[in-house]
CSV table of C-alpha atoms in Angstrom, one decimal:
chain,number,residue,atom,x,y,z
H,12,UNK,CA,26.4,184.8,47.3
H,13,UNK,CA,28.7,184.6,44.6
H,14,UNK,CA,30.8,182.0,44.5
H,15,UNK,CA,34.2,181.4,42.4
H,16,UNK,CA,35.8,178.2,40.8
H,17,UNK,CA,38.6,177.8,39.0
H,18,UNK,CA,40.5,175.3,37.1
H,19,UNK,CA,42.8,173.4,37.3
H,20,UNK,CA,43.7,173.1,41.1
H,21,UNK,CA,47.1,172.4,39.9
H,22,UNK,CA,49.1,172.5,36.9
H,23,UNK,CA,52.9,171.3,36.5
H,24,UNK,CA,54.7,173.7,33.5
H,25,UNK,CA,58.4,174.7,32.6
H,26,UNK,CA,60.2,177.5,31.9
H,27,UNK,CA,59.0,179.3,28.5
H,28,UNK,CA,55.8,177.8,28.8
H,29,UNK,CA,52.5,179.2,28.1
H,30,UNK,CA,50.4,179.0,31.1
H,31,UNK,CA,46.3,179.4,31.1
H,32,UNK,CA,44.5,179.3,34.3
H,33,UNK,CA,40.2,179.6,34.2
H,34,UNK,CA,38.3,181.2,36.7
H,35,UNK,CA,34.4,180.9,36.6
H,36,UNK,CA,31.6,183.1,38.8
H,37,UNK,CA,28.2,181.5,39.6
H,38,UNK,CA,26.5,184.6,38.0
H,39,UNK,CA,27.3,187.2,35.5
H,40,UNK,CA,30.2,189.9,37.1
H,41,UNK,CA,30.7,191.7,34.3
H,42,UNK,CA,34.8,192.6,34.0
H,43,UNK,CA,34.9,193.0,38.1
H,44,UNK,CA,37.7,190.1,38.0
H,45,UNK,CA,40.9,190.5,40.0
H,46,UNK,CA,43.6,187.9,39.7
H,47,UNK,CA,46.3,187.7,42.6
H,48,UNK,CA,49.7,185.7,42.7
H,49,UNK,CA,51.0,184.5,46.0
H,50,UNK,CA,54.3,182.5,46.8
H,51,UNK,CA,54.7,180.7,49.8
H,52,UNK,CA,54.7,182.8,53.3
H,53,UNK,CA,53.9,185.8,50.9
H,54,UNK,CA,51.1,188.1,50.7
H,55,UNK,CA,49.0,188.1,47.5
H,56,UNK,CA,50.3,190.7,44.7
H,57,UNK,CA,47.9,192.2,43.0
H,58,UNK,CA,48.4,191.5,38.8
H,59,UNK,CA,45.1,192.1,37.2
H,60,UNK,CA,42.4,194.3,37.5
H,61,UNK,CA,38.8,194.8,36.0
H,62,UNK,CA,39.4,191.5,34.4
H,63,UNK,CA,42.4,192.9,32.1
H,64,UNK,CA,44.1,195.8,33.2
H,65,UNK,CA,47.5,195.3,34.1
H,66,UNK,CA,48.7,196.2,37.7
H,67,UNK,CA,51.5,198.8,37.5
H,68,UNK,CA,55.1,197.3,37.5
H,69,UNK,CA,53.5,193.9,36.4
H,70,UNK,CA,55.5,192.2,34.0
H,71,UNK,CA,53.7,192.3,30.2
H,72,UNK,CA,53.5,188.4,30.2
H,73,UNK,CA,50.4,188.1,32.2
H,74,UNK,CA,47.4,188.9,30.9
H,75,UNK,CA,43.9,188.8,31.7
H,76,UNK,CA,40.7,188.3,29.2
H,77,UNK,CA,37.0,187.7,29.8
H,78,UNK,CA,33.9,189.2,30.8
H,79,UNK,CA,30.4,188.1,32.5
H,80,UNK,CA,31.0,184.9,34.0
H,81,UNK,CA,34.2,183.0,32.7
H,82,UNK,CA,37.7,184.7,32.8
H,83,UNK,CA,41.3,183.5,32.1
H,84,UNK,CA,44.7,184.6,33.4
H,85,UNK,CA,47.4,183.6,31.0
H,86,UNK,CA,51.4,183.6,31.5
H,87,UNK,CA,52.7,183.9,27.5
H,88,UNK,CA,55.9,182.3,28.6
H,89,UNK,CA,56.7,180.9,32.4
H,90,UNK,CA,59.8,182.0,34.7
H,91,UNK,CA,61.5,180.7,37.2
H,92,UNK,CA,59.8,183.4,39.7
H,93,UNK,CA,56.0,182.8,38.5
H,94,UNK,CA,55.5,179.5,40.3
H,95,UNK,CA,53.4,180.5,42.7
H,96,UNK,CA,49.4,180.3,43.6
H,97,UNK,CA,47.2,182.3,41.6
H,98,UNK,CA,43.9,183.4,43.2
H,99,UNK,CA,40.6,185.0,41.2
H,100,UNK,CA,38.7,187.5,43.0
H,101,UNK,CA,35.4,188.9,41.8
H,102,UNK,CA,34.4,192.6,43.6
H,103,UNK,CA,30.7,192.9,42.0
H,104,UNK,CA,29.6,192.1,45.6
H,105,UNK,CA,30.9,193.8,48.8
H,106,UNK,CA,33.1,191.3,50.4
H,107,UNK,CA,34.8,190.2,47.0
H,108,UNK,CA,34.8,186.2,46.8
H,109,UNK,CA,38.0,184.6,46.3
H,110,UNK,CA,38.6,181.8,43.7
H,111,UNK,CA,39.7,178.4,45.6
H,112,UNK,CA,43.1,179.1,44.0
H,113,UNK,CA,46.2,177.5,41.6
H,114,UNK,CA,49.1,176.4,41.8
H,115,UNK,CA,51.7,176.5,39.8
H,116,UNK,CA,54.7,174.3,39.7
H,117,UNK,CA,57.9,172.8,38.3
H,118,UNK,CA,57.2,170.2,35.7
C,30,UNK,CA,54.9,203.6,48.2
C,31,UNK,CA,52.2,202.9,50.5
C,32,UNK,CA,53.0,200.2,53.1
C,33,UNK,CA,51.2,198.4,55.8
C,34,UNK,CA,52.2,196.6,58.6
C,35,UNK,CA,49.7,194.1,60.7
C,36,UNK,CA,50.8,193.8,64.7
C,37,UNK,CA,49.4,192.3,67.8
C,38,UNK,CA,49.1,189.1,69.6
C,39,UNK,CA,50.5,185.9,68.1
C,40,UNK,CA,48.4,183.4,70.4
C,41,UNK,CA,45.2,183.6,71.7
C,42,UNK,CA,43.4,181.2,74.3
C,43,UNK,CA,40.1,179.9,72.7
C,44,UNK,CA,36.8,182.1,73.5
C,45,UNK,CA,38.5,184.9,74.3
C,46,UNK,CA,39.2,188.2,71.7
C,47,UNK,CA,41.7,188.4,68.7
C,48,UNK,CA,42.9,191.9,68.2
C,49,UNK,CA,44.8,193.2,65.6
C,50,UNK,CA,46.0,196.7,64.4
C,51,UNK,CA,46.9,197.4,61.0
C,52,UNK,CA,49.3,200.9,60.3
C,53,UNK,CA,49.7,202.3,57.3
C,54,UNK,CA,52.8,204.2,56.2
C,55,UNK,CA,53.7,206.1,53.3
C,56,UNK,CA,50.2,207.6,52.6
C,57,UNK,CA,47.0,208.8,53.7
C,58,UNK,CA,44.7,206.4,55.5
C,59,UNK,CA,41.4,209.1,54.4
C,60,UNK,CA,39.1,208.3,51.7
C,61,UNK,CA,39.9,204.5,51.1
C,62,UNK,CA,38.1,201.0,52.0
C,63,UNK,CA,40.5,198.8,54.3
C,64,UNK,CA,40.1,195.4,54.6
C,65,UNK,CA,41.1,192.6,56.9
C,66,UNK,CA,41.4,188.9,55.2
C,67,UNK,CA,42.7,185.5,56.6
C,68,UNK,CA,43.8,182.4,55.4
C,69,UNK,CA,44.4,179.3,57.3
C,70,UNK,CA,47.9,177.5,56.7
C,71,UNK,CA,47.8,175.4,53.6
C,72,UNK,CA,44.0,176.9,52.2
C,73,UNK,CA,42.6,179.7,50.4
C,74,UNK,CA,41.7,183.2,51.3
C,75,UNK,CA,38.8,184.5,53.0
C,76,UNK,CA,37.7,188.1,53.1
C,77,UNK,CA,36.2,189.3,56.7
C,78,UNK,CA,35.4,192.8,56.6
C,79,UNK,CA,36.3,196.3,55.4
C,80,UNK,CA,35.7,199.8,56.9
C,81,UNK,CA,35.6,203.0,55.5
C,82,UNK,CA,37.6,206.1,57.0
C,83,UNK,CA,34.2,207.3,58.2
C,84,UNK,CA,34.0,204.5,60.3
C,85,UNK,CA,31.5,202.6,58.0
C,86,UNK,CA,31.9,198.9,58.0
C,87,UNK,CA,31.2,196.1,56.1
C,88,UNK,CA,31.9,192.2,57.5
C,89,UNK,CA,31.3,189.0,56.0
C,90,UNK,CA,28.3,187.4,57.2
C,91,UNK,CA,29.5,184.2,58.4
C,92,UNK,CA,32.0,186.1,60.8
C,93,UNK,CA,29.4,188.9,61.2
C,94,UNK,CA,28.1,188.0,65.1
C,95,UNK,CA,32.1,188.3,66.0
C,96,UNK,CA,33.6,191.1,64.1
C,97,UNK,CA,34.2,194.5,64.9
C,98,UNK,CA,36.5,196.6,62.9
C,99,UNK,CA,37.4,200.7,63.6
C,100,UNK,CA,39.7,203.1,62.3
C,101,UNK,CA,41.9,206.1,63.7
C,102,UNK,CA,42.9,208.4,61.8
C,103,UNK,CA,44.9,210.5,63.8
C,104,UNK,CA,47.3,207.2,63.9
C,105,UNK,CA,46.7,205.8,60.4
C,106,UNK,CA,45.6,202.4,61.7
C,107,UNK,CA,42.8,200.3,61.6
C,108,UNK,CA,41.7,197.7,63.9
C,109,UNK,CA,40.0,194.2,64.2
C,110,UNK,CA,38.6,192.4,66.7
C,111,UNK,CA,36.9,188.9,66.8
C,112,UNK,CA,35.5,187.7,69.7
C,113,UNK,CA,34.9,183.7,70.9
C,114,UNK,CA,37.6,182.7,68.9
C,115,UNK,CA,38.2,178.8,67.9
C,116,UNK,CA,40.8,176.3,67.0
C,117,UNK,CA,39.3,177.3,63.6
C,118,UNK,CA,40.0,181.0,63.7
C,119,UNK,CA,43.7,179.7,63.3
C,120,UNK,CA,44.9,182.0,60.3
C,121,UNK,CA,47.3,184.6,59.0
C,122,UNK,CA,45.7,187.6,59.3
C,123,UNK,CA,45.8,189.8,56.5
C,124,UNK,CA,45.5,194.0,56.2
C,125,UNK,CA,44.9,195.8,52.9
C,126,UNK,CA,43.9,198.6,51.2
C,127,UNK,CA,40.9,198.2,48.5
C,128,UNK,CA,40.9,200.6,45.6
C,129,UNK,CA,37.7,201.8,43.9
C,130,UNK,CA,37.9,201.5,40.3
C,131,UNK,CA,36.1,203.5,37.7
C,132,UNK,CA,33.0,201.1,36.6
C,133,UNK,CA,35.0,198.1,37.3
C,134,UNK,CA,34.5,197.4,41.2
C,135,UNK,CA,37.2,197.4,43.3
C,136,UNK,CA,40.6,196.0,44.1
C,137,UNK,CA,43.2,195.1,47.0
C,138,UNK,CA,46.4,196.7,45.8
C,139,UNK,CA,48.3,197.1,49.0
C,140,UNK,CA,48.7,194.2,51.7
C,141,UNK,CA,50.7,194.0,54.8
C,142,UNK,CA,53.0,190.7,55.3
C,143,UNK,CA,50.4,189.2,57.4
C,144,UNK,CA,50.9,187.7,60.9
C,145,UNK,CA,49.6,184.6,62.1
C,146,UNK,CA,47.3,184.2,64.5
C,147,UNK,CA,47.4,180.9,66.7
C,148,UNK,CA,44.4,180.2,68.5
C,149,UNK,CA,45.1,177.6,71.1
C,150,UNK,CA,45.3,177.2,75.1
């Protein structure tokens, strides 16, 4: 199995700030990374694909970058509607692992 | 815009069957992967199966022994079922549609609201 960490748990940021969130697999996935961002008594949104491909309608300050085993997801500058949970997801094995999740919140 | 919508029972007693239908609106159930995932109140997501409009399935192993998942579509709805539930089964109960990318694996672009799933006597 394939399992999915990422770091931090939990990270306190403001408005305008530029946010970084890590997301490790235990084995090479190559770009099949998916990041997720879900408020509370939400349903996950979709935001990256394939490790870097924005969703449609997605705003332009999230990003995604890596490849093979370590990925990030970065916010270039924070509003007021991205505190939320953000979840990894790899899909290089049926039954895509989810990353343990994090949140995002008011400094 | 595609849109799904998760329905059925709120509580169940413990050992009995969860059963849940998923209906999709605004497009075409054929020739997609739809998945059911849950997450307990306050954790992290877990995935527990997908089927294909063919009927093919796919579960998680650690729910395997319980799950059975089918499709209609004639309805545009997809179904699970998981039997001797527990305390633990507890969850909101996720429906969505996973998208097969070009070289790049998959993705779950389209999820109902979920509906939780209280497991208790």
């Amino acid at each position: 199995d394939i399992q999915m960490t990422q770091s931090p748990s939990s990270l306190s940021a403001s408005v305008g700030d530029r946010v970084t969130i890590t997301c490790r697999a235990s084995q090479s996935i190559s770009s099949y990374l998916n990041w997720y961002q879900q408020k509370p008594g939400k349903a996950p949104k979709l935001l990256i694909y394939a490790a870097s491909s924005l969703q449609s309608g997605v705003p332009s300050r999230f990003s995604g970058s890596g490849s093979g085993t370590d990925f990030t997801l970065t916010i270039s500058s924070l509003q007021p509607e991205d505190f939320a949970t953000y979840y990894c997801q790899q899909s290089y094995s049926t039954g895509g692992t989810f990353g343990p999740g994090t949140k995002v919140d008011i400094k | 815009q595609v849109q799904l919508q998760e329905s059925g029972p709120g509580l169940v007693k413990p050992s009995e069957t969860l059963s849940l239908t998923c209906t999709v609106s605004g497009g075409s159930i054929s020739s997609y992967y739809w998945s059911w995932i849950r997450q307990p109140a306050g954790k992290g997501l877990e995935w527990i199966g997908r089927i294909y409009t063919s009927g093919s399935t796919n579960y998680n192993p650690s729910l395997k022994s319980r799950v059975t998942m089918s499709v209609d579509t004639s309805k545009n709805q997809f179904s699970l079922k998981l039997s001797s539930v527990t305390a633990a089964d507890t969850a909101v109960y996720y429906c969505a549609r996973e998208r097969t990318l070009a070289a790049a694996g998959t993705t779950l672009d389209y999820w109902g609201q979920g509906t939780l799933v209280t497991v208790s006597s």
